[in-house]
Coordinates of C-alpha atoms in Angstrom, one line a residue:
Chain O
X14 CA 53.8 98.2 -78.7
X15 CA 51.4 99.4 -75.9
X16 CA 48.8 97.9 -77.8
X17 CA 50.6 94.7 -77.3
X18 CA 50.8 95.5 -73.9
X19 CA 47.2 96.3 -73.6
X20 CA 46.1 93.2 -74.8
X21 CA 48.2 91.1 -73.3
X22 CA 46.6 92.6 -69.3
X23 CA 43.4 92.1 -70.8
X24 CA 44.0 88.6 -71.6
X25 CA 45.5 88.2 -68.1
X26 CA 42.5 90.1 -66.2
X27 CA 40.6 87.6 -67.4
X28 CA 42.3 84.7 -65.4
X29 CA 42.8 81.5 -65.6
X30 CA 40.4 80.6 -68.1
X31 CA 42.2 82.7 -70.7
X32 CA 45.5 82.0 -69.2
X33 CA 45.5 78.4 -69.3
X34 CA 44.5 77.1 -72.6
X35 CA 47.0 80.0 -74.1
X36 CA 49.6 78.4 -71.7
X37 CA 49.4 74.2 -73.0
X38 CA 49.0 75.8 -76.2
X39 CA 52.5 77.2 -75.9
X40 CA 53.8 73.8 -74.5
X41 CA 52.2 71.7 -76.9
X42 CA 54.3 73.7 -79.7
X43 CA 57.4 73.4 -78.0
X44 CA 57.0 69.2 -77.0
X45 CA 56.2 69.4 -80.7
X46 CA 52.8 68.7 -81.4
X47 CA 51.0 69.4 -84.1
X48 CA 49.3 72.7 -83.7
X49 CA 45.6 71.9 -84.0
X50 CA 46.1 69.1 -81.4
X51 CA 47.9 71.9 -79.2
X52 CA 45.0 73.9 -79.6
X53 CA 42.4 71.0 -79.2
X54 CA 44.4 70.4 -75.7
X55 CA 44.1 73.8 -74.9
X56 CA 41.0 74.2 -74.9
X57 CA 40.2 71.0 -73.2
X58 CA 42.6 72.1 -70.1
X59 CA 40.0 75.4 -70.3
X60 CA 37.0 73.4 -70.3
X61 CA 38.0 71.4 -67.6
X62 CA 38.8 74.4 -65.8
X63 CA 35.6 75.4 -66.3
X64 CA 34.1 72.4 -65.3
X65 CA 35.7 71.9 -61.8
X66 CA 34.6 75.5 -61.0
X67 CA 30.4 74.9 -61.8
X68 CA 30.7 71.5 -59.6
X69 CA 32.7 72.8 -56.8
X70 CA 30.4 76.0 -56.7
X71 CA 27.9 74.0 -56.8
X72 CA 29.2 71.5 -54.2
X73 CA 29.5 74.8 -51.3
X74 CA 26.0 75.8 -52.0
X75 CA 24.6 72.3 -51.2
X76 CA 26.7 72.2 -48.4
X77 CA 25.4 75.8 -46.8
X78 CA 23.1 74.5 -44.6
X79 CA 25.4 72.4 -42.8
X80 CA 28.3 75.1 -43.1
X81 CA 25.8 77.7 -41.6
X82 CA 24.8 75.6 -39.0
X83 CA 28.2 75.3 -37.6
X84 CA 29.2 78.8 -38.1
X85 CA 26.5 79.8 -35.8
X86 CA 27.0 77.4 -33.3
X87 CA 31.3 78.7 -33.2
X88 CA 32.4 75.0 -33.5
X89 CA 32.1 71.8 -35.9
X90 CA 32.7 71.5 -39.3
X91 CA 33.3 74.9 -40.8
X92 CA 36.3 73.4 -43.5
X93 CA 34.7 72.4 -46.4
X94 CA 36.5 69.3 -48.3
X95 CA 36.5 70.5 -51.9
X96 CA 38.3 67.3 -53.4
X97 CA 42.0 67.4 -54.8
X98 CA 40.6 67.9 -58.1
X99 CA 39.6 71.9 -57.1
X100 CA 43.6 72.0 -56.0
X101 CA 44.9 70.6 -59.4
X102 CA 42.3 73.6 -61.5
X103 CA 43.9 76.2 -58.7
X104 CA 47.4 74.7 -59.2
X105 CA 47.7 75.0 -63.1
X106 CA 46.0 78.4 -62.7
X107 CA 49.6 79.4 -61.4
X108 CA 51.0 82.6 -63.6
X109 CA 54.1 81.2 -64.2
X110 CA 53.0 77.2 -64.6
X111 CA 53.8 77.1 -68.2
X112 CA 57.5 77.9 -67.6
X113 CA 58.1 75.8 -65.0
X114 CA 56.8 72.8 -66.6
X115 CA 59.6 73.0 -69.2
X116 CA 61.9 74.3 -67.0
X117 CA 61.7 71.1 -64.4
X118 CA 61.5 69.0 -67.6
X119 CA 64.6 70.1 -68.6
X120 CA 66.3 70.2 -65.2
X121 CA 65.3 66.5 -64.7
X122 CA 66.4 65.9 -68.1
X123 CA 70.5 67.4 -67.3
X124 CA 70.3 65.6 -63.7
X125 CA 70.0 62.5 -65.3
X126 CA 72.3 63.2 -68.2
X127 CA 75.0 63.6 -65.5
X128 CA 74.0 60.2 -63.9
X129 CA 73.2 62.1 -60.5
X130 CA 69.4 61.1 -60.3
X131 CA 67.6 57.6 -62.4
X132 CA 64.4 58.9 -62.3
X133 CA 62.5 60.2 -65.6
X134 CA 59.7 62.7 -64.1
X135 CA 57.6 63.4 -67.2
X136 CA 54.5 62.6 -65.1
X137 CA 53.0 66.2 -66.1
X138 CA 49.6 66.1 -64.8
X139 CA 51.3 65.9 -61.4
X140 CA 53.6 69.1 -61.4
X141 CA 50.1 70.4 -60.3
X142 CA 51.6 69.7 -56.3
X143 CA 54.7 71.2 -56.8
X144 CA 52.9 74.1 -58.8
X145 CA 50.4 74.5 -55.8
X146 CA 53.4 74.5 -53.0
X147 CA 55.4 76.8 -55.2
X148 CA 51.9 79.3 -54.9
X149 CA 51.4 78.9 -51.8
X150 CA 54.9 80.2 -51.0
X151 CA 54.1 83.0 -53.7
X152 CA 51.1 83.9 -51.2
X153 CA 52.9 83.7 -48.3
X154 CA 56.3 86.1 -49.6
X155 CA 53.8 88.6 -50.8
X156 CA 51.7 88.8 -47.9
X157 CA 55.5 89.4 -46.3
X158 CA 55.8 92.6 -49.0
X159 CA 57.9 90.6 -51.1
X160 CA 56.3 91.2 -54.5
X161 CA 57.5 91.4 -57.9
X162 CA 60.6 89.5 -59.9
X163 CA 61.7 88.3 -56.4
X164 CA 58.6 86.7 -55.2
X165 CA 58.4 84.9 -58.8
X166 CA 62.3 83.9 -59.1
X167 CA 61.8 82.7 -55.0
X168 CA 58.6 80.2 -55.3
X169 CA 59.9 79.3 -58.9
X170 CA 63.5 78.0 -57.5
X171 CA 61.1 76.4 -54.5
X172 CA 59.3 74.4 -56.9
X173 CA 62.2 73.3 -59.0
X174 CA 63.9 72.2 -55.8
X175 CA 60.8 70.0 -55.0
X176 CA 60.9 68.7 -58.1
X177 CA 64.5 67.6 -57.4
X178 CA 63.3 66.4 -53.9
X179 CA 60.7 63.7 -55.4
X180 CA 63.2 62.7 -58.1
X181 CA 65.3 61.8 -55.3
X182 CA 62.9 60.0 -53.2
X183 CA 61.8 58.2 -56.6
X184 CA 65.3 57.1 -57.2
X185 CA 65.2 55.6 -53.2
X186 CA 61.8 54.1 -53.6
X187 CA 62.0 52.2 -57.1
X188 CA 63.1 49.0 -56.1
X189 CA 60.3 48.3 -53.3
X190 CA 58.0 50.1 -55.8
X191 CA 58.8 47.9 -58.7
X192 CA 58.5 44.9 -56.4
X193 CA 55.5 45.1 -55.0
X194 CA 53.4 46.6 -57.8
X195 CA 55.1 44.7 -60.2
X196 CA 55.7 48.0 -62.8
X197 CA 59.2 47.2 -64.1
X198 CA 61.0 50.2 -65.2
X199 CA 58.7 52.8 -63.2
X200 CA 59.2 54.3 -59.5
X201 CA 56.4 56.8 -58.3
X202 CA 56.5 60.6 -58.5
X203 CA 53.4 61.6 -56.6
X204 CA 55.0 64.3 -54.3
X205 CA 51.9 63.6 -51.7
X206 CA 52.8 60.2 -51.2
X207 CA 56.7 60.6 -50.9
X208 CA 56.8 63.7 -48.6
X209 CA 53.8 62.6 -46.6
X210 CA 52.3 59.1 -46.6
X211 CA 55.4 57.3 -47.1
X212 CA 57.4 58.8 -43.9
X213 CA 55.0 58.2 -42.2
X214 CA 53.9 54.8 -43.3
X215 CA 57.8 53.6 -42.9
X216 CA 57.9 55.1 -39.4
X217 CA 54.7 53.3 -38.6
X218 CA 55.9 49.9 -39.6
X219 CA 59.0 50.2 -38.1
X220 CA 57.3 50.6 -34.6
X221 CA 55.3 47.7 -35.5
X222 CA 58.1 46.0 -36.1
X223 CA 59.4 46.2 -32.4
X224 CA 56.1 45.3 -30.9
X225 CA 56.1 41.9 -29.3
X226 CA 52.8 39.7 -30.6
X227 CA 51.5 42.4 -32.9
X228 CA 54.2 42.4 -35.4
X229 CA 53.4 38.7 -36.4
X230 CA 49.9 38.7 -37.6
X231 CA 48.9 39.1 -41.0
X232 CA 45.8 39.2 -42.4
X233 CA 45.7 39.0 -45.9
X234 CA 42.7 40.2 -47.8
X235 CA 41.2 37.6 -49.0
X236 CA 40.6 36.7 -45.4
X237 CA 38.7 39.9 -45.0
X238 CA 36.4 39.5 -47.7
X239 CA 36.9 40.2 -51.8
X240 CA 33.8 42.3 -52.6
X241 CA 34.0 44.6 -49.5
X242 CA 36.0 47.1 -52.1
X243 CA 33.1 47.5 -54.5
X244 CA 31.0 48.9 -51.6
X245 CA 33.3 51.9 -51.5
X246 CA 31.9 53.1 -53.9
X247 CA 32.2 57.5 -54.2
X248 CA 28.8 57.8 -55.4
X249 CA 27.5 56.3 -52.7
X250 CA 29.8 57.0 -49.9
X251 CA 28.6 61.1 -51.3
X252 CA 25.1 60.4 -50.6
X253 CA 25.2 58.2 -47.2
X254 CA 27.8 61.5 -46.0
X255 CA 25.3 64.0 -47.1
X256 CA 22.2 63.0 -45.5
X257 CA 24.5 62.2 -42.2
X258 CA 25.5 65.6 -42.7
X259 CA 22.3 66.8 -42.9
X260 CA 21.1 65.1 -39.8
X261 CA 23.7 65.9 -37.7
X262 CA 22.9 69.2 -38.4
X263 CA 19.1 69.2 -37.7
X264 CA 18.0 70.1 -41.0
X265 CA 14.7 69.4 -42.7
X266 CA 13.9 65.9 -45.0
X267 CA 13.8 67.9 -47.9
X268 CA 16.7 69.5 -47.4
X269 CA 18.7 66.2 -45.5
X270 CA 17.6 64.5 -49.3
X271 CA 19.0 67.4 -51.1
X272 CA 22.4 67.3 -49.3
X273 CA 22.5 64.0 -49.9
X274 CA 21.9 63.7 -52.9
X275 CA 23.9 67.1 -53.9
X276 CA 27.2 65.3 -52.5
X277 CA 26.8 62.3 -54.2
X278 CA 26.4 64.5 -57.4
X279 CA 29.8 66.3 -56.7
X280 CA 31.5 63.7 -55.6
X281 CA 30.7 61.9 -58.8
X282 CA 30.9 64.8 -61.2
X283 CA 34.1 66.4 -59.9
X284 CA 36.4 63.8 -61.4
X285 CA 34.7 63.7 -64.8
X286 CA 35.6 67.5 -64.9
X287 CA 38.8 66.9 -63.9
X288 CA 38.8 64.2 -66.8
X289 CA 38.6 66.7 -69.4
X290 CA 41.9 68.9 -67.9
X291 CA 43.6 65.1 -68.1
X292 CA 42.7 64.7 -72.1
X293 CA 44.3 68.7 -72.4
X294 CA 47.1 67.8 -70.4
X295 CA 47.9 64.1 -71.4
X296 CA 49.0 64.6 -74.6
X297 CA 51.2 67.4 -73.4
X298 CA 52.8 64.5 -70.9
X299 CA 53.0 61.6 -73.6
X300 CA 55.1 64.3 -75.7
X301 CA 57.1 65.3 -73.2
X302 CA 58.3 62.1 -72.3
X303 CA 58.7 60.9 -76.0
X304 CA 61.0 63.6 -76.3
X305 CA 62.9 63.1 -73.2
X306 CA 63.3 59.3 -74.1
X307 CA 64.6 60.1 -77.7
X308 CA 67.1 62.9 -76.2
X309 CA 68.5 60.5 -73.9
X310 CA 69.1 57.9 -75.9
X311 CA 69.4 53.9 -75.8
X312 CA 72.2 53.4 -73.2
X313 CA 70.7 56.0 -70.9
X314 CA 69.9 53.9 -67.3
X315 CA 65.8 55.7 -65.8
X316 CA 62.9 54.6 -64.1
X317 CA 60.1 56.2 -65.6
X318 CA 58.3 58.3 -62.9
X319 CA 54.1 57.6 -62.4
X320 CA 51.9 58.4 -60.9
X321 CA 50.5 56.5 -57.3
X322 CA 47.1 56.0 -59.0
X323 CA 48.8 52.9 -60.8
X324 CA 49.2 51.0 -57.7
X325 CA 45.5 51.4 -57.2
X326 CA 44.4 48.0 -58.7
X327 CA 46.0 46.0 -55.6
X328 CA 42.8 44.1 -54.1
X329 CA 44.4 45.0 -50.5
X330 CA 44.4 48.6 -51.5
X331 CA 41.1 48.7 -52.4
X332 CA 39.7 46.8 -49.0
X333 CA 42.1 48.4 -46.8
X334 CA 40.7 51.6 -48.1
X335 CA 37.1 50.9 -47.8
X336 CA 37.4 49.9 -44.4
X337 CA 39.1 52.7 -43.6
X338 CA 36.1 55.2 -44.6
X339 CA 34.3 54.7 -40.9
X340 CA 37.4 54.2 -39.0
X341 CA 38.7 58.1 -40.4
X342 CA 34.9 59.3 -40.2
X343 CA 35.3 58.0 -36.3
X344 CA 38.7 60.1 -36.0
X345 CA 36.9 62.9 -38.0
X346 CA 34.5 63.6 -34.6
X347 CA 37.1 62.3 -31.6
X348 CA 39.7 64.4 -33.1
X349 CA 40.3 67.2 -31.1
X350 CA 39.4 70.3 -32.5
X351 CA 38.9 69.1 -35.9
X352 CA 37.1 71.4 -38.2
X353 CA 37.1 69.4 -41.4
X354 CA 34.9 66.6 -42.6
X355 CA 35.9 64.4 -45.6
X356 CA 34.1 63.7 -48.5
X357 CA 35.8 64.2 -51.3
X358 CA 38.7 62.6 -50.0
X359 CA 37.0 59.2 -49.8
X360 CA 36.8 59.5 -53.9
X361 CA 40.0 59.1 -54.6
X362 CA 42.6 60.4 -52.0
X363 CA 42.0 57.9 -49.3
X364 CA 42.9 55.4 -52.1
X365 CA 46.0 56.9 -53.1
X366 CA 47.4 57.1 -49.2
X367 CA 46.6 53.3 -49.1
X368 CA 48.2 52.3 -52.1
X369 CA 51.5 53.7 -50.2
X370 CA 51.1 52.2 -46.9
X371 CA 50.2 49.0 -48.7
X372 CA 53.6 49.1 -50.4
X373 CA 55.2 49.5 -47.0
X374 CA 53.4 47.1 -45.0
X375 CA 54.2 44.7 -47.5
X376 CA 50.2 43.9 -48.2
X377 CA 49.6 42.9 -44.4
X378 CA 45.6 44.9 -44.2
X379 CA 46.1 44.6 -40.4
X380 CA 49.3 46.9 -40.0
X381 CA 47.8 48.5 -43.4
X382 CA 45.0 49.7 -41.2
X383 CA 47.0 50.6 -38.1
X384 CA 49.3 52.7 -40.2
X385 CA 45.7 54.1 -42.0
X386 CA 44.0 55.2 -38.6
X387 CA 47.7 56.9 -37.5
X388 CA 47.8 58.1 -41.0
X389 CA 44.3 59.8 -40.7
X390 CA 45.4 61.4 -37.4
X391 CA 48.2 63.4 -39.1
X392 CA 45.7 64.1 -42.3
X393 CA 43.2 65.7 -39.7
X394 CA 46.1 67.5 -37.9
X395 CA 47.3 68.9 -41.2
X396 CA 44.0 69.9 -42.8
X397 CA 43.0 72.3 -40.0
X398 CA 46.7 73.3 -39.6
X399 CA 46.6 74.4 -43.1
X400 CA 42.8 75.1 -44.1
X401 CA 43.4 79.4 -44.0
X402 CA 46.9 79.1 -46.2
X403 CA 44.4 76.7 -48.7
X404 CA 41.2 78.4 -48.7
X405 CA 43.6 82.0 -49.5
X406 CA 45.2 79.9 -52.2
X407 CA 41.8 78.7 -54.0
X408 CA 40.1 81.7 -53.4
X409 CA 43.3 83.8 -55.2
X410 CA 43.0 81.1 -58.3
X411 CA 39.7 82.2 -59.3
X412 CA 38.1 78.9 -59.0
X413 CA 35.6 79.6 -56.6
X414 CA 34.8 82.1 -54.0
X415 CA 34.5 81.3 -50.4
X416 CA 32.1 83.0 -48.2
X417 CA 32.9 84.8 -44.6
X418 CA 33.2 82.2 -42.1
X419 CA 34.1 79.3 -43.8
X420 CA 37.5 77.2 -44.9
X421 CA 38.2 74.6 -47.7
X422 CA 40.6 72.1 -47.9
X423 CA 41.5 68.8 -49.3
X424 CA 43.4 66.0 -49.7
X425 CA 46.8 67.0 -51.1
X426 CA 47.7 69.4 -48.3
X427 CA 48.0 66.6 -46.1
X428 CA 52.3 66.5 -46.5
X429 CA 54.7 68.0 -44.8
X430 CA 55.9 70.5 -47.7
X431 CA 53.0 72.5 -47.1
X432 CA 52.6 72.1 -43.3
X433 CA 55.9 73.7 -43.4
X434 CA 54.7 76.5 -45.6
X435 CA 51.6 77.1 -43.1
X436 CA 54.7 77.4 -40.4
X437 CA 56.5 79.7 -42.1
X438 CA 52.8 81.9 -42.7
X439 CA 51.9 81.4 -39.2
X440 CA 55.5 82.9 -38.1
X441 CA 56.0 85.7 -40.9
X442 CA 52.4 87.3 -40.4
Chain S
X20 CA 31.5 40.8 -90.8
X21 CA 33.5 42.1 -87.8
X22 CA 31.1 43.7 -84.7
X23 CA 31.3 46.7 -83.0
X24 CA 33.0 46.3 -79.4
X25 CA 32.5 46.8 -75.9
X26 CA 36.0 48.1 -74.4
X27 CA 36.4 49.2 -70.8
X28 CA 39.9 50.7 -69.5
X29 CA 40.4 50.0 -66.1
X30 CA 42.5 52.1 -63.8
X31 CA 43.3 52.8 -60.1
X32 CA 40.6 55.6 -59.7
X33 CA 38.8 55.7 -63.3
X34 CA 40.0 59.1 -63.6
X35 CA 43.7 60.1 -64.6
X36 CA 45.6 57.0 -66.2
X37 CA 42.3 55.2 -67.4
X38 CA 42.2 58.5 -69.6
X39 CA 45.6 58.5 -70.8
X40 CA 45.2 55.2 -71.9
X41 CA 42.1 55.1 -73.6
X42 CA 43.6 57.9 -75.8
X43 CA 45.9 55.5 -76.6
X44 CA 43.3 52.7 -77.0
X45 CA 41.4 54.9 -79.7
X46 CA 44.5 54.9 -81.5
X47 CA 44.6 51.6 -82.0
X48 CA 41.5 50.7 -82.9
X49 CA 41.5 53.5 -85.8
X50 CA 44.9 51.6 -86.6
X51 CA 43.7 48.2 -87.0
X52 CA 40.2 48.8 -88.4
X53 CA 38.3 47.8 -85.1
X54 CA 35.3 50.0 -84.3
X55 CA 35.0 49.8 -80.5
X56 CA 33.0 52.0 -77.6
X57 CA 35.3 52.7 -75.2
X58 CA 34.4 53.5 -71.3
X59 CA 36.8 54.2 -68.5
X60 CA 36.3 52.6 -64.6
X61 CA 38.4 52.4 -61.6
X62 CA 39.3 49.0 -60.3
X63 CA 37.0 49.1 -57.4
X64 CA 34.5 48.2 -60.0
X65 CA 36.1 46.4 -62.5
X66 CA 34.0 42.9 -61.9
X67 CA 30.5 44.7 -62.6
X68 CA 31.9 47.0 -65.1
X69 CA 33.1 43.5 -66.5
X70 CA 29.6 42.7 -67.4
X71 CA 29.2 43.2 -70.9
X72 CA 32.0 43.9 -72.1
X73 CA 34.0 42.3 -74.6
X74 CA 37.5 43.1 -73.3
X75 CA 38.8 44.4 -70.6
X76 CA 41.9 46.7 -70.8
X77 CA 43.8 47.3 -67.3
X78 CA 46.4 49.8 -66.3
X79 CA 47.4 47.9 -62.8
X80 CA 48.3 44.4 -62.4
X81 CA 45.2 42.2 -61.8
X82 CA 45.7 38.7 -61.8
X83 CA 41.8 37.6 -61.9
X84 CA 40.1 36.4 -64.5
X85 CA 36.7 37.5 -65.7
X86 CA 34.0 36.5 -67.7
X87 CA 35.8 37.9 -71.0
X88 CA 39.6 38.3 -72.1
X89 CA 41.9 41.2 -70.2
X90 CA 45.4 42.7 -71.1
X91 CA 47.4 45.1 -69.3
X92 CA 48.2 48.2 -71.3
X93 CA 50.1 49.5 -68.7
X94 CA 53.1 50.4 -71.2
X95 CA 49.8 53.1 -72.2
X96 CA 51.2 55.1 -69.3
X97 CA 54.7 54.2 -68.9
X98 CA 55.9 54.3 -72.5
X99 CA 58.0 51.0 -72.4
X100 CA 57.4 48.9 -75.1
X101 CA 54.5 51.2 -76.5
X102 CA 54.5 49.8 -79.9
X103 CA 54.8 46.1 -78.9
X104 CA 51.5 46.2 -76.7
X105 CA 50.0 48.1 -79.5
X106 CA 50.7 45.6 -81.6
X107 CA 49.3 42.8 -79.9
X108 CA 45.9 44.9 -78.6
X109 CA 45.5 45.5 -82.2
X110 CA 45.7 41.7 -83.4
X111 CA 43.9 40.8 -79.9
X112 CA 41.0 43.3 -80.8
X113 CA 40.4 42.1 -84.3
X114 CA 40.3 38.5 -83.1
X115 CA 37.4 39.2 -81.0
X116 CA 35.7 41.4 -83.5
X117 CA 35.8 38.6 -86.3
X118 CA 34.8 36.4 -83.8

């Protein structure tokens, strides 16, 4: 028996790498999959794991010279945008992810049984938010001296309630999702856009509304220009940052060319990590949902929850976003304060947010990029606001390590969940 | 004699659902006998992606046309009516191939 035991801390000291593949392994069998494709998933999810940590390690040390430079000089940007993909790999590092996945499934799954809630969350890959909130609380309760079954049974009833929380919103949402992306069947379960975009978005608009003048034009983007998307391209967007970076800072050519050029590399290579976690986790989510569908049967009434990135074909989306890169570089510096400059977030995160206020402002790119530029404000607020509670949470995950003096962040913190949780740190400690 | 295809899955950021779908995608080619080359990109760049390629799969609504066929496998990542858009990439595919 202690054998057992012995074996079983070993497997754990070894972290996430060990944890994880054992961990969709475990949920593949019980979706029912067969058990070599279980494994095969498994070991993708580790790979991926892997994967995200060599690019985003890789990422900080190209970004040193600029991080030093600011460190020395007590001000600038000292937060280092990792990319959301660095969250997700800390997120399903969680000890207790692979019971909480089952245990929302099945939670959403008696909810809608009972007719109190329509929407089907089987979007799996996603749980990753409500997995990294439910940490982050984790964090915070032991740094209180809560430890033990209590800190676990706490952030593990925190995340199921979240999970309840953006089945609601879904439910809410549905028909304006439906309408304007045109998904029948479907509503959105992307906790970042319900508990953070979307309020604000809908506040936003409503002002609008009341304004005199303003709330009549519409600019549609055709009249903007149909190609301006394409130029938005991460790649890039990675190297033009970098070598600003790297001017800004004073540095040498070489080094200005290496920056740039190292940016554009992890901006580029950070999703196709995150790729291979997706081909672990997908067939995990297409189970899932197979089985939920069968167990409810024909008569049962659901919109299947997705997630926002479906709503990213729009052509407004896509031109709304890519004039928004220089308008939220330009709030990056005037931004009082503001220790953290995007990158990553132009990859894929700026996207997402627009895809959401698009929905709102009913395609109109003008309020689209009035909302955007308010939008960004509260992103900036947020990232500084909760950069220490994020960099303790990556750093405690095992995906990389961050050196004295310096913060990461990224999009996906930007929602009020986990501003709420960096309240509650800066109060408790 | 039926070619070897050119298949690119579109999605919103050539990452999560593009990857979910082309899984999918795989699956019916082995089904229907089509041997294709698959590759994933994110709408921004769907038009020079486009080049090339024999069909072009999307998981968003895009109501352009290209220079070569496109179908919405959308039902890839929702799971309504799976087997019906399964059904008609299959027959879609090996009309192009034969072609």
């Amino acid at each position: 028996m202690q054998q057992i035991g012995e074996v079983v801390q070993s497997i754990l000291g070894v972290g996430a790498v060990a944890i994880l593949p054992i961990m969709i392994l475990i949920l593949g069998v019980f979706f029912r999959m067969k058990f070599m494709n279980a494994l095969k998933a498994g070991l993708l999810v580790g790979i991926g794991f892997q994967g995200v940590k060599l690019v985003v390690s890789f990422l900080v040390t190209t970004l040193n010279p600029v991080i030093q430079h600011y460190a020395a000089s007590g001000s600038g940007f000292t937060i280092i945008d990792v990319g959301w993909e660095t969250l997700s790999a800390a997120a399903w590092a969680t000890k207790f992810a692979a019971i909480f996945v089952p245990a929302g499934l099945i939670l959403n799954f008696v909810l809608i049984r009972f007719k109190w809630i329509k929407t089907l969350n089987v979007d799996v890959w996603n749980y990753w938010h409500l997995l990294k909130s439910a940490a982050i609380l984790s964090l915070i309760l032991m740094l209180m001296g809560i430890t033990g079954i209590a800190n676990y049974a706490i952030s593990f009833v925190f995340g199921l309630i979240l999970t309840v929380l953006i089945e609601k919103v879904g439910d809410l949402i549905a028909p304006y999702w439906q309408k304007y992306f045109g998904l029948e069947g479907t509503t959105c379960t992307t906790i970042l856009q319900l508990a953070g975009t979307l309020p604000i978005a809908i506040v936003v608009d409503k002002v609008i509304d009341k304004i005199p003048g303003i709330n009549k034009i519409n600019v549609s983007y055709e009249a903007v220009g149909e190609r301006i998307g394409e130029f938005a391209n991460p790649t890039i967007i990675g190297a033009i940052l970098g070598a600003f970076l790297g001017i800004l800072t004073g540095q040498s050519i070489a080094v200005i060319i290496q920056i740039a050029v190292g940016l554009a590399a992890a901006i580029t290579l950070t999703p196709r990590m995150v790729k291979l976690f997706m081909e672990g986790i997908s067939p995990i989510s297409t189970a899932a949902r197979d089985y939920m569908i069968k167990r409810l049967g024909p008569d049962a009434q659901f919109n299947i929850g997705v997630d926002i990135a479906l709503g990213v074909g729009d052509q407004t989306v896509i031109t709304a976003s890519a004039i928004m890169i220089p308008i939220s570089i330009l709030i990056a510096f005037i931004f009082p304060g503001n220790k953290f400059f995007p990158v990553a977030f132009f990859g894929s995160s700026l996207l997402y947010a627009m895809a959401t206020i698009s929905m709102v402002t009913k395609g109109n790119i003008f309020r689209s990029l009035i909302c955007g530029a308010l939008y960004m404000c509260f992103c900036f607020f947020a990232f500084n606001f909760t950069a220490p509670l994020a960099t303790q949470f990556v750093a405690s995950s095992g995906v990389i390590e961050v050196a004295a003096g310096s913060m990461v962040n990224a999009g996906g913190m930007n929602n009020f969940v986990d501003m709420l949780l960096a309240l509650l740190a800066v109060m408790v400690i | 004699m039926s070619r070897k295809l050119k298949i690119v899955v579109a999605c919103g950021s050539g990452v999560a659902t593009s990857t979910l779908a082309s899984k999918t995608v795989e699956e019916v080619c082995k089904a229907f006998k089509v041997e294709a080359s698959i590759e994933t990109c994110s709408m921004r760049s769907i038009v020079d992606s486009s080049q090339g390629a024999d069909v072009v799969l999307t998981t968003n609504k895009y109501d352009k046309e290209l220079g070569c066929p496109i179908m919405s496998v959308t039902s890839f990542i929702t799971g309504i009516n799976v087997e019906k858009t399964k059904q008609d990439l299959g027959r879609l595919l090996q009309n192009i191939a034969n072609s």
